[in-house]
Coordinates of C-alpha atoms in Angstrom, one line a residue:
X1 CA -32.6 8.9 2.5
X2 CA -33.2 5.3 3.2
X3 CA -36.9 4.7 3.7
X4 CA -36.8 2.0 5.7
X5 CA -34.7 4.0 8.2
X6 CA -37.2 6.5 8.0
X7 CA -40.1 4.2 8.9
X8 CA -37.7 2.8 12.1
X9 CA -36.7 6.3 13.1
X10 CA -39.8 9.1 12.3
X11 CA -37.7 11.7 14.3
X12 CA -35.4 12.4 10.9
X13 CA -38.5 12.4 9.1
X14 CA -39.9 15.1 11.3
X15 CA -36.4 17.1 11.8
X16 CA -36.0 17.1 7.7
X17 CA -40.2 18.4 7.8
X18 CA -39.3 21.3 10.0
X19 CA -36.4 22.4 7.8
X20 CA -38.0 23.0 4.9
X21 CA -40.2 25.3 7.3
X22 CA -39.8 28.2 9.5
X23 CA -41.5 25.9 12.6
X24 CA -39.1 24.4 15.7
X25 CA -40.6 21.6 16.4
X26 CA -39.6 19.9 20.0
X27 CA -37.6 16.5 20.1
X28 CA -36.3 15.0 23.2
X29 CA -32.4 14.2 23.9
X30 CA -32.6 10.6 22.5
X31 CA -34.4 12.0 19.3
X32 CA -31.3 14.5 18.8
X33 CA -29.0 12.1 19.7
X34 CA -30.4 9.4 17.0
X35 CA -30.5 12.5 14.3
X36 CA -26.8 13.4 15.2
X37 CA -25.6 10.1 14.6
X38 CA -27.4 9.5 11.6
X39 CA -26.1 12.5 9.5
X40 CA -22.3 11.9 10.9
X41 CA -22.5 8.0 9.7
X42 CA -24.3 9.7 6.3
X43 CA -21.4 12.1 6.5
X44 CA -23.1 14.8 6.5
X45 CA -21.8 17.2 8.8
X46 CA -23.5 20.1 8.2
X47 CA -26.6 18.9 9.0
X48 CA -25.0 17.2 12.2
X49 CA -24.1 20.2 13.4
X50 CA -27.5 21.6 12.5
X51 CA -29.4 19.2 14.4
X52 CA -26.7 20.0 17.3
X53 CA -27.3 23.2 17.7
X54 CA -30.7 22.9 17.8
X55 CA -30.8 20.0 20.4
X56 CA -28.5 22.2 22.7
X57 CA -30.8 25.1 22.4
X58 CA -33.6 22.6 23.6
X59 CA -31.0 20.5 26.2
X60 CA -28.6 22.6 26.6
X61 CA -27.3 20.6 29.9
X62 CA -27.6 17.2 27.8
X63 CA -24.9 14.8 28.8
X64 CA -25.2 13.2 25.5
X65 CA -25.3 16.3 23.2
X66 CA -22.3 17.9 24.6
X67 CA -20.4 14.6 24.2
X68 CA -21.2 14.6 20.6
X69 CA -20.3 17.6 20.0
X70 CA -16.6 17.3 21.5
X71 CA -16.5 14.5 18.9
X72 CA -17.6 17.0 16.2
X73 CA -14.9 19.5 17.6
X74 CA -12.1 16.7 17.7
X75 CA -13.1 16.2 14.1
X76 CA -12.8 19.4 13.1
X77 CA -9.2 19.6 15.0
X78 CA -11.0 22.3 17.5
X79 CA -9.4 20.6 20.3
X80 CA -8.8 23.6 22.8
X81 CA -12.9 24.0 22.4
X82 CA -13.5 20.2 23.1
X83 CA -11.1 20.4 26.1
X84 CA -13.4 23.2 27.8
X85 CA -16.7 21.7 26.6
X86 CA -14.9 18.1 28.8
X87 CA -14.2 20.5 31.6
X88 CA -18.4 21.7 31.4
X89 CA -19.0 17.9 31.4
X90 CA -17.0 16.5 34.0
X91 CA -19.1 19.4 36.5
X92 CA -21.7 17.7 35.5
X93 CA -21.1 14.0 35.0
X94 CA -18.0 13.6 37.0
X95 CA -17.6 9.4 36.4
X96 CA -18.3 9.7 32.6
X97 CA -16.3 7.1 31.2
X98 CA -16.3 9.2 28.0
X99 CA -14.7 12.3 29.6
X100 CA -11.8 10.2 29.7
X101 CA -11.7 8.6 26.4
X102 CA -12.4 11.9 24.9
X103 CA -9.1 13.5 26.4
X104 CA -7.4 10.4 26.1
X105 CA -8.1 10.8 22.1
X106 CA -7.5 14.5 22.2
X107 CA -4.0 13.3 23.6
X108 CA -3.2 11.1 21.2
X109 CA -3.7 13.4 17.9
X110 CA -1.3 15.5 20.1
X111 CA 0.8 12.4 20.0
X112 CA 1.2 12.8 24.0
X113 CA 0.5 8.8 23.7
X114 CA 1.4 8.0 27.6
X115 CA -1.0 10.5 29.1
X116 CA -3.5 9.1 26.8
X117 CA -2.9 6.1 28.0
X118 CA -3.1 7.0 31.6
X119 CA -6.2 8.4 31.2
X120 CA -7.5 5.4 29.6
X121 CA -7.3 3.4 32.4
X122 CA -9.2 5.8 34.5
X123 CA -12.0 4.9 31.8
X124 CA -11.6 1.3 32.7
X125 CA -11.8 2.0 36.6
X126 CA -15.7 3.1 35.9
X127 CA -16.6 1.8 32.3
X128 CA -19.5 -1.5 31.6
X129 CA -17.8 -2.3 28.2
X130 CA -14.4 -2.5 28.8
X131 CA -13.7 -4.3 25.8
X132 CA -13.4 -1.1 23.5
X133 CA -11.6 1.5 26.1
X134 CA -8.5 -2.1 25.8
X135 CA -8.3 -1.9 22.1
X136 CA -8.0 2.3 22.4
X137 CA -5.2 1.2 24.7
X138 CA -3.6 -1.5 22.7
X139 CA -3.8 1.0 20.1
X140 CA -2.4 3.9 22.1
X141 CA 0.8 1.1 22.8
X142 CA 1.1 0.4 19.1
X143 CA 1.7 4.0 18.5
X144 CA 4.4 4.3 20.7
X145 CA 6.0 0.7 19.7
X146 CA 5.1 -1.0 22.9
X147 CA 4.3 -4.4 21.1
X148 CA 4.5 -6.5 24.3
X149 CA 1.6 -4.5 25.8
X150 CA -0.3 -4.2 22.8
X151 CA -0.5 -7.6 23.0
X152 CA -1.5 -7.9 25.9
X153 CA -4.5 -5.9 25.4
X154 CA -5.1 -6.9 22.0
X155 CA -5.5 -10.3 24.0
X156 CA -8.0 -9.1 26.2
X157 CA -10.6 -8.0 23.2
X158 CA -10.3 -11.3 21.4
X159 CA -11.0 -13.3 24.7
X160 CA -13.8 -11.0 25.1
X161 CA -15.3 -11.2 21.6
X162 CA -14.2 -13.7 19.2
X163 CA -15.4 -11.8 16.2
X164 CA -13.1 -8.8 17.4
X165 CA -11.5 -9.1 13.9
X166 CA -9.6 -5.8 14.0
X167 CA -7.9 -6.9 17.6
X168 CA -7.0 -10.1 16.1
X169 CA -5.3 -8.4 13.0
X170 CA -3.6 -6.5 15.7
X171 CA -2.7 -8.8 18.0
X172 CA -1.3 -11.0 14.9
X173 CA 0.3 -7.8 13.9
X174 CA 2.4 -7.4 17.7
X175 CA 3.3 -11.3 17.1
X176 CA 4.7 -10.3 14.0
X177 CA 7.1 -7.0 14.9
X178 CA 8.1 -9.0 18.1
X179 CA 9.1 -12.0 16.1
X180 CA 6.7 -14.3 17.8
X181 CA 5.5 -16.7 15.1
X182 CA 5.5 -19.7 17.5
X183 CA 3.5 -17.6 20.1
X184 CA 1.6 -16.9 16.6
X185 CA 0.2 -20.3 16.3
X186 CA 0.1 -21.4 19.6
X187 CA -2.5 -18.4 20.5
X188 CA -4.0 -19.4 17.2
X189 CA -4.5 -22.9 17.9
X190 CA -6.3 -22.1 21.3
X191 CA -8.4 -19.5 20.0
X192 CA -9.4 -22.0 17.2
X193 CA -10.5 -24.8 20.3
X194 CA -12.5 -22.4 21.7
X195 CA -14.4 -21.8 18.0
X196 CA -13.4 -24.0 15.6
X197 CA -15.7 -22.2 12.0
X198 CA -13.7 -19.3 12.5
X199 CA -12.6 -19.0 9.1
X200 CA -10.5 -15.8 9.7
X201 CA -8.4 -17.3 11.9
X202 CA -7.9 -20.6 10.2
X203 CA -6.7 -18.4 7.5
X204 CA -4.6 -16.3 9.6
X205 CA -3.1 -19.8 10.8
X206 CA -2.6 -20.9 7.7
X207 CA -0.8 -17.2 6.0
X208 CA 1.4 -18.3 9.8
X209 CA 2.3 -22.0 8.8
X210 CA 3.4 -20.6 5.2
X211 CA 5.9 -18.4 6.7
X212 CA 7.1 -21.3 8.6
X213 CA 7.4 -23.3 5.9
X214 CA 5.3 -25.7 7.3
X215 CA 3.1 -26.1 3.6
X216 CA 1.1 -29.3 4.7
X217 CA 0.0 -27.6 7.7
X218 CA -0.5 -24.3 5.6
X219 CA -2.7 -26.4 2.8
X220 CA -4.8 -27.9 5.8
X221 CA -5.7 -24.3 7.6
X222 CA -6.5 -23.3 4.0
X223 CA -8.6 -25.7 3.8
X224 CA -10.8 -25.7 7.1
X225 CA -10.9 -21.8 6.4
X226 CA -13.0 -23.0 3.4
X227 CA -15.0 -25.3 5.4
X228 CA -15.9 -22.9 8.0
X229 CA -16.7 -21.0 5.1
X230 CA -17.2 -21.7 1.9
X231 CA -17.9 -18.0 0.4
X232 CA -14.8 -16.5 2.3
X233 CA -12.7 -15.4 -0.6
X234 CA -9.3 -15.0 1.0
X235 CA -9.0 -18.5 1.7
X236 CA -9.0 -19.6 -2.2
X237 CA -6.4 -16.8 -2.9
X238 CA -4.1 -17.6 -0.2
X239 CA -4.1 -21.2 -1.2
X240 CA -4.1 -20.6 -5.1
X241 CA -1.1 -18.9 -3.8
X242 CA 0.3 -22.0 -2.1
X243 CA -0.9 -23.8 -4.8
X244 CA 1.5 -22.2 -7.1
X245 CA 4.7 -22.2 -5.0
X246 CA 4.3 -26.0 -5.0
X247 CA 4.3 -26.1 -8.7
X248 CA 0.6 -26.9 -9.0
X249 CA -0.8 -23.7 -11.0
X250 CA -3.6 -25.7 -12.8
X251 CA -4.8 -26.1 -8.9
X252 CA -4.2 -22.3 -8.0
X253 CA -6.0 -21.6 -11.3
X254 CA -9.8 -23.4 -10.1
X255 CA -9.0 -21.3 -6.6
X256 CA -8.3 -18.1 -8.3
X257 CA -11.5 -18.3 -10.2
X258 CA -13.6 -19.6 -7.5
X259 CA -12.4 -16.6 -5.4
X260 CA -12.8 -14.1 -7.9
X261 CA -16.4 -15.7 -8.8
X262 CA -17.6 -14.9 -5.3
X263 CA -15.9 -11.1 -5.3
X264 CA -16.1 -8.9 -8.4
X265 CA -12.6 -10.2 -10.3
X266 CA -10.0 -8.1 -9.6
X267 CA -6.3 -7.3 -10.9
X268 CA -4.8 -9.1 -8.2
X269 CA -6.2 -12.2 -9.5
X270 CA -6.3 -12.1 -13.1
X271 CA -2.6 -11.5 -12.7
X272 CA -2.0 -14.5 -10.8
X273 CA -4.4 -16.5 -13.0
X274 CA -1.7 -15.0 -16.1
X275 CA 1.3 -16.2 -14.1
X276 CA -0.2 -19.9 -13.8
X277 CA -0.7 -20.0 -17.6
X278 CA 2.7 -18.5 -18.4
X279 CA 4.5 -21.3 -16.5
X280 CA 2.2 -24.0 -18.3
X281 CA 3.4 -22.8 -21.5
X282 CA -0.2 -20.8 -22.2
X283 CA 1.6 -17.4 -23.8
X284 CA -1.9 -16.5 -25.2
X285 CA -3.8 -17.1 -22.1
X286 CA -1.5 -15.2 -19.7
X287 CA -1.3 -12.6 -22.3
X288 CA -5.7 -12.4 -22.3
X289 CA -5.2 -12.3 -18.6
X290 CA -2.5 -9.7 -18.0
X291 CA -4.7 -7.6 -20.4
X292 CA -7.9 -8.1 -18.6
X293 CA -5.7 -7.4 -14.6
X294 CA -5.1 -3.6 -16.8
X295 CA -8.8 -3.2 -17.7
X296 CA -9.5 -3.8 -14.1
X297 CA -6.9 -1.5 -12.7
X298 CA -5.0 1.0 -15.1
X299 CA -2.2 1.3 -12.9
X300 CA -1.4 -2.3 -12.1
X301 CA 2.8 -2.3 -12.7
X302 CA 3.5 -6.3 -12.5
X303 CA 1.0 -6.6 -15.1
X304 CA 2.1 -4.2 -17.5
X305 CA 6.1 -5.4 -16.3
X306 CA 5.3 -9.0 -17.1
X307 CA 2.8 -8.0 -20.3
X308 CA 5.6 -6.6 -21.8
X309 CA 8.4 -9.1 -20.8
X310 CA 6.5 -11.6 -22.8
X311 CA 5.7 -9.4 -26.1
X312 CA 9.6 -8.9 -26.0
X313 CA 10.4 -12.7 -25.4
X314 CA 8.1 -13.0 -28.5
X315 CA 10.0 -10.6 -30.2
X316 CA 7.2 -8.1 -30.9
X317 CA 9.5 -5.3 -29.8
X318 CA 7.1 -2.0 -31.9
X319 CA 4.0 -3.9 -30.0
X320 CA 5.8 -3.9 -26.1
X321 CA 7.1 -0.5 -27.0
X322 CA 3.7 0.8 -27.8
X323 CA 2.5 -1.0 -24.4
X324 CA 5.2 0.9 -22.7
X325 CA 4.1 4.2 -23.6
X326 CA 0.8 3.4 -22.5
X327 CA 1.4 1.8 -19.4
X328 CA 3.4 5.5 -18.6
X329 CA 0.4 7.5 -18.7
X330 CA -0.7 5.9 -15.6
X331 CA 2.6 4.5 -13.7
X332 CA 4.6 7.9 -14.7
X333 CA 6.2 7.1 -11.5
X334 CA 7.0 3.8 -11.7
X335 CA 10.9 3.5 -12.2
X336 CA 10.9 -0.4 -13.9
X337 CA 8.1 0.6 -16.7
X338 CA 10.7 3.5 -17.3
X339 CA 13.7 1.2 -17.6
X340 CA 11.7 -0.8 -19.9
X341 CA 10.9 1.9 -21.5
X342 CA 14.7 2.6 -21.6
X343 CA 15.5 -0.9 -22.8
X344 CA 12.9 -1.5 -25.6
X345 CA 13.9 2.2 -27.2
X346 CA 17.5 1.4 -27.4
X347 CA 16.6 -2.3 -29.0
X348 CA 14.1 -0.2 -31.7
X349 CA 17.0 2.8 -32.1
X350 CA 14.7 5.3 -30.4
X351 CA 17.6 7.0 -29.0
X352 CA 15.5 10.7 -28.0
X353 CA 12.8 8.1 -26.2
X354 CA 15.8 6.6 -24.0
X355 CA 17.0 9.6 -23.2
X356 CA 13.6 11.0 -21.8
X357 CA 13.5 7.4 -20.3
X358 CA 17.0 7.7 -18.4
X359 CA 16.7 11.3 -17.6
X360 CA 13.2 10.1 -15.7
X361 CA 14.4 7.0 -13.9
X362 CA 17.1 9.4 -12.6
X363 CA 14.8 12.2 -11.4
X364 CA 13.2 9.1 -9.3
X365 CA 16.2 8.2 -7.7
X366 CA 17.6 4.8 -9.4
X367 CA 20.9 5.0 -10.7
X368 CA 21.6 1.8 -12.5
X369 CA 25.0 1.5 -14.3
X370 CA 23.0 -0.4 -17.0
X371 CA 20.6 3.4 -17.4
X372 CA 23.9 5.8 -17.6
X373 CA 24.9 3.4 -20.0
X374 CA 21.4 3.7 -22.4
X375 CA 21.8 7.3 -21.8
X376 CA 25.0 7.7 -23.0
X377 CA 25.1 5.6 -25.5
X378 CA 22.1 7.0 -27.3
X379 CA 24.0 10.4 -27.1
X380 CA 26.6 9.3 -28.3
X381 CA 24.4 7.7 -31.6
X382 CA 22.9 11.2 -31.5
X383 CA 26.2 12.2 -32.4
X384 CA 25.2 14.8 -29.3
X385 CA 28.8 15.0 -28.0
X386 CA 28.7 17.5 -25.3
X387 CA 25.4 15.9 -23.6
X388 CA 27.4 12.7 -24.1
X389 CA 30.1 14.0 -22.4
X390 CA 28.4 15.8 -19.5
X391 CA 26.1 12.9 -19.0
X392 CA 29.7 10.8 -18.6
X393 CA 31.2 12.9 -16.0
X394 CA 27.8 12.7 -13.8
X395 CA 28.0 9.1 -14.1
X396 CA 31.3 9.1 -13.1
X397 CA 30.4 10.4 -9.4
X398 CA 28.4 7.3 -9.1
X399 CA 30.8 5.0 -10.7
X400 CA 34.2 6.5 -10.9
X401 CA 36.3 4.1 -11.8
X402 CA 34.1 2.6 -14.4
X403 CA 36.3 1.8 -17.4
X404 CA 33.6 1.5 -19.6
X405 CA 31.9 4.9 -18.4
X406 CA 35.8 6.5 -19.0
X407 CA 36.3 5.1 -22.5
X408 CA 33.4 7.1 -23.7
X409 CA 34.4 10.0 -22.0
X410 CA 38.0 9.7 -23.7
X411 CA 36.0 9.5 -27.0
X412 CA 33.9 12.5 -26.4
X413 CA 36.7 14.6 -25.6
X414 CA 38.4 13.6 -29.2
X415 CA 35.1 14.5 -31.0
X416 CA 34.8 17.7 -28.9
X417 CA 38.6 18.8 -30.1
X418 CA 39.7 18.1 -26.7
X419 CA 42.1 15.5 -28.2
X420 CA 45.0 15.9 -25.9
X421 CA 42.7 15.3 -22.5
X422 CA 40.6 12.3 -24.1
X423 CA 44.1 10.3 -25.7
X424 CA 45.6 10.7 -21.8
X425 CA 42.1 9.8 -20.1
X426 CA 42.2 6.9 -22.6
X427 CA 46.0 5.7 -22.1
X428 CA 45.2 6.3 -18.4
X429 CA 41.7 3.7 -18.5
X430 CA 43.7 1.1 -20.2
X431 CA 46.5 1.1 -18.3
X432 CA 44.3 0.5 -14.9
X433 CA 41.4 -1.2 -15.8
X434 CA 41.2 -4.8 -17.5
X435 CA 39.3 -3.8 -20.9
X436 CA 37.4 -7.0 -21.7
X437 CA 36.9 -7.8 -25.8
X438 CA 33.0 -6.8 -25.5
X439 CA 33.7 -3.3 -24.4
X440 CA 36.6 -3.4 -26.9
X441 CA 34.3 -4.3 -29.4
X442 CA 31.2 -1.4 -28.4
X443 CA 34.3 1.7 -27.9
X444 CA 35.7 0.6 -31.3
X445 CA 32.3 0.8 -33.1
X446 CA 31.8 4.2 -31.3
X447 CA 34.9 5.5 -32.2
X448 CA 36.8 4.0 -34.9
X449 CA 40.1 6.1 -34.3
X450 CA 40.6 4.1 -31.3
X451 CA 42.1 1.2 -33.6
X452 CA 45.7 3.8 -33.1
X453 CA 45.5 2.4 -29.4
X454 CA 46.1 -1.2 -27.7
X455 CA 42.4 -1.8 -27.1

């Protein structure tokens, strides 16, 4: 329990007191109320509810009380027992504004978004902050893809309150699916007359005049996003990121590592930092940096994908395939470590490992020529002639005209006694398909008795 809270609030102090005891001890509405809300922002519900039921035993006609414990109900997906406990209410309190927004969210988790909205502007007929019941309708617009309305309301909360962040991601957002970026900036712009430190939106402009292309303009928001605030991380990492599209990564570099200097560093980061020194040459650095983006986050696929591009550009092929297998047993679903996986076996003649590498990347969904082709290759080094040749024939329902694919069928079918069927299916491939001397050279080194034919 935080102390201080205590000190502010003695009621919790006291309620917590009487627990450990048989007493009841008597707190008024606001007391409950203040209790309530304390354990739900602590999260703990049980002792919400506890606190509610006792409150209601003391108030049981508490306008308050029975509005938090709809909420409680609506939490709890009880929303048949909230409805009837709104009905109680609205008796009572007929020009709640909460009664609607209550219903109006009970609606939406029913998905009935209209209704919900309907309702919601009965809320603003009789609410004093009508700035939160017009982002529950923006957001009631969004759900139904009503962009244009969105905005509109979306509008209304950042007029209202210029630190209304999450309306101004929103209203950015309904710029952005209605293909506004003009309307973007302009609204920008004026919202950045009327307070010019606002660092979020400078930034926003800026992440705007990127997608624009405009990268002077972009640089300059960047920058007075940094001025408004100099500890606002974002900034730094959005221009590092400008930084490095212009071809200035030494630049990006001081931004990433100012940015991650005033967060905890992150994999993000230390992979972008890794990039930068790869395209100065660095191979060490970005190699200590890719490393370190894995310490921070396990599971970080670019890093791992561009860790092991560079071991295999520096030939160190045993090395990138033991990072492989590593970088597996946390991205087991990650269909481009698998093709690596796939491509650094074949390289090493690990031809069991490419199989397990293929028949995963196909379980996910990706069906590559270039994977069939690992796969059936390393069969066919397996000397495992009927996987080879079912392995084949699948691939030929993705690619059925593939003479390469159809040449190693033809071969398996001679090893497999089937001599007759794989000499036609291999007079047949050459006669229709234009055999080019690389795949004359891989069938011939596969199957030697295909010298008696005009490959």
């Amino acid at each position: 329990m935080n102390s201080f809270f205590q000190e502010k609030h003695p009621s919790i102090n006291r309620f917590e007191q009487m627990l450990k005891t048989n007493k009841v001890l008597f707190f008024d509405g606001i007391e409950f109320e203040n209790i309530i809300l304390h354990y739900i922002d602590l999260g703990k519900f049980n002792l919400a509810k506890k606190a509610l039921a006792i409150g209601m035993d003391q108030h049981p006609k508490n306008i308050e009380l029975m509005l938090l414990k709809t909420e409680i109900l609506l939490f709890e997906g009880a929303y048949k027992d909230a409805e009837e406990l709104l009905v109680e209410i609205e008796i009572l309190s007929p020009e709640n504004e909460e009664i609607y927004v209550q219903r109006a969210s009970i609606l939406s988790k029913k998905k009935k978004h209209s209704l919900a909205i309907a309702l919601l502007y009965k809320a603003l007929t009789v609410t004093e902050n009508p700035a939160e019941i017009n982002n529950l309708i923006g957001n009631e617009y969004l759900f139904i893809g009503n962009f244009n309305k969105a905005k509109e309301y979306f509008i209304k909360c950042v007029n209202e309150n210029y630190e209304d962040y999450q309306s101004l991601y929103n209203l950015l957002y309904c710029y952005e699916k209605l293909k506004q970026k003009k309307e973007a900036i302009v609204f920008l712009k004026k919202f950045i007359d009327l307070d010019p430190y606002n660092e979020i939106a400078w930034h926003q402009l800026g992440k705007l005049y990127v997608n624009s292309n405009q990268i002077d303009k972009a640089m300059s928001a960047f920058d007075f996003s940094i001025i408004s605030n100099e500890s606002y991380s974002s900034a730094y990492i959005e221009k590092g990121k400008l930084l490095e599209k212009t071809g200035h990564d030494l630049e990006a570099i001081k931004n990433y590592q100012i940015s991650s200097k005033l967060n905890n560093p992150n994999a993000f980061i230390s992979h972008r930092i890794g990039l930068c020194h790869l395209k100065l040459g660095n191979s060490k650095l970005a190699m200590k940096f890719f490393e370190e983006s894995i310490q921070l986050e396990p599971n970080h696929e670019k890093s791992w994908i561009d860790l092991i591009n560079l071991l295999q550009k520096n030939n160190e092929l045993i090395k990138s395939q033991l990072y492989v297998k590593r970088s597996l047993e946390v991205n087991g679903d990650s269909v481009e470590l698998w093709k690596k996986s796939a491509e650094i076996n074949f390289k090493i003649k690990f031809y069991h490992d490419v199989c397990v590498a293929c028949e995963n990347i196909d379980c996910l969904g990706n069906h590559s020529l270039k994977t069939w082709k690992f796969w059936l290759d390393s069969m066919i080094y397996l000397k495992n002639w009927n996987s080879a040749h079912e392995i084949g024939l699948k691939a030929t329902k993705l690619f059925p005209n593939n003479s390469s694919i159809l040449l190693r069928i033809a071969g398996c079918k001679i090893r497999l006694g089937k001599k007759k069927e794989g000499h036609n299916l291999l007079k047949e491939t050459i006669k229709r398909n234009n055999i080019t001397n690389l795949m004359r050279k891989k069938i011939k080194l596969f199957f030697p008795e295909f010298f008696n034919f005009n490959l």
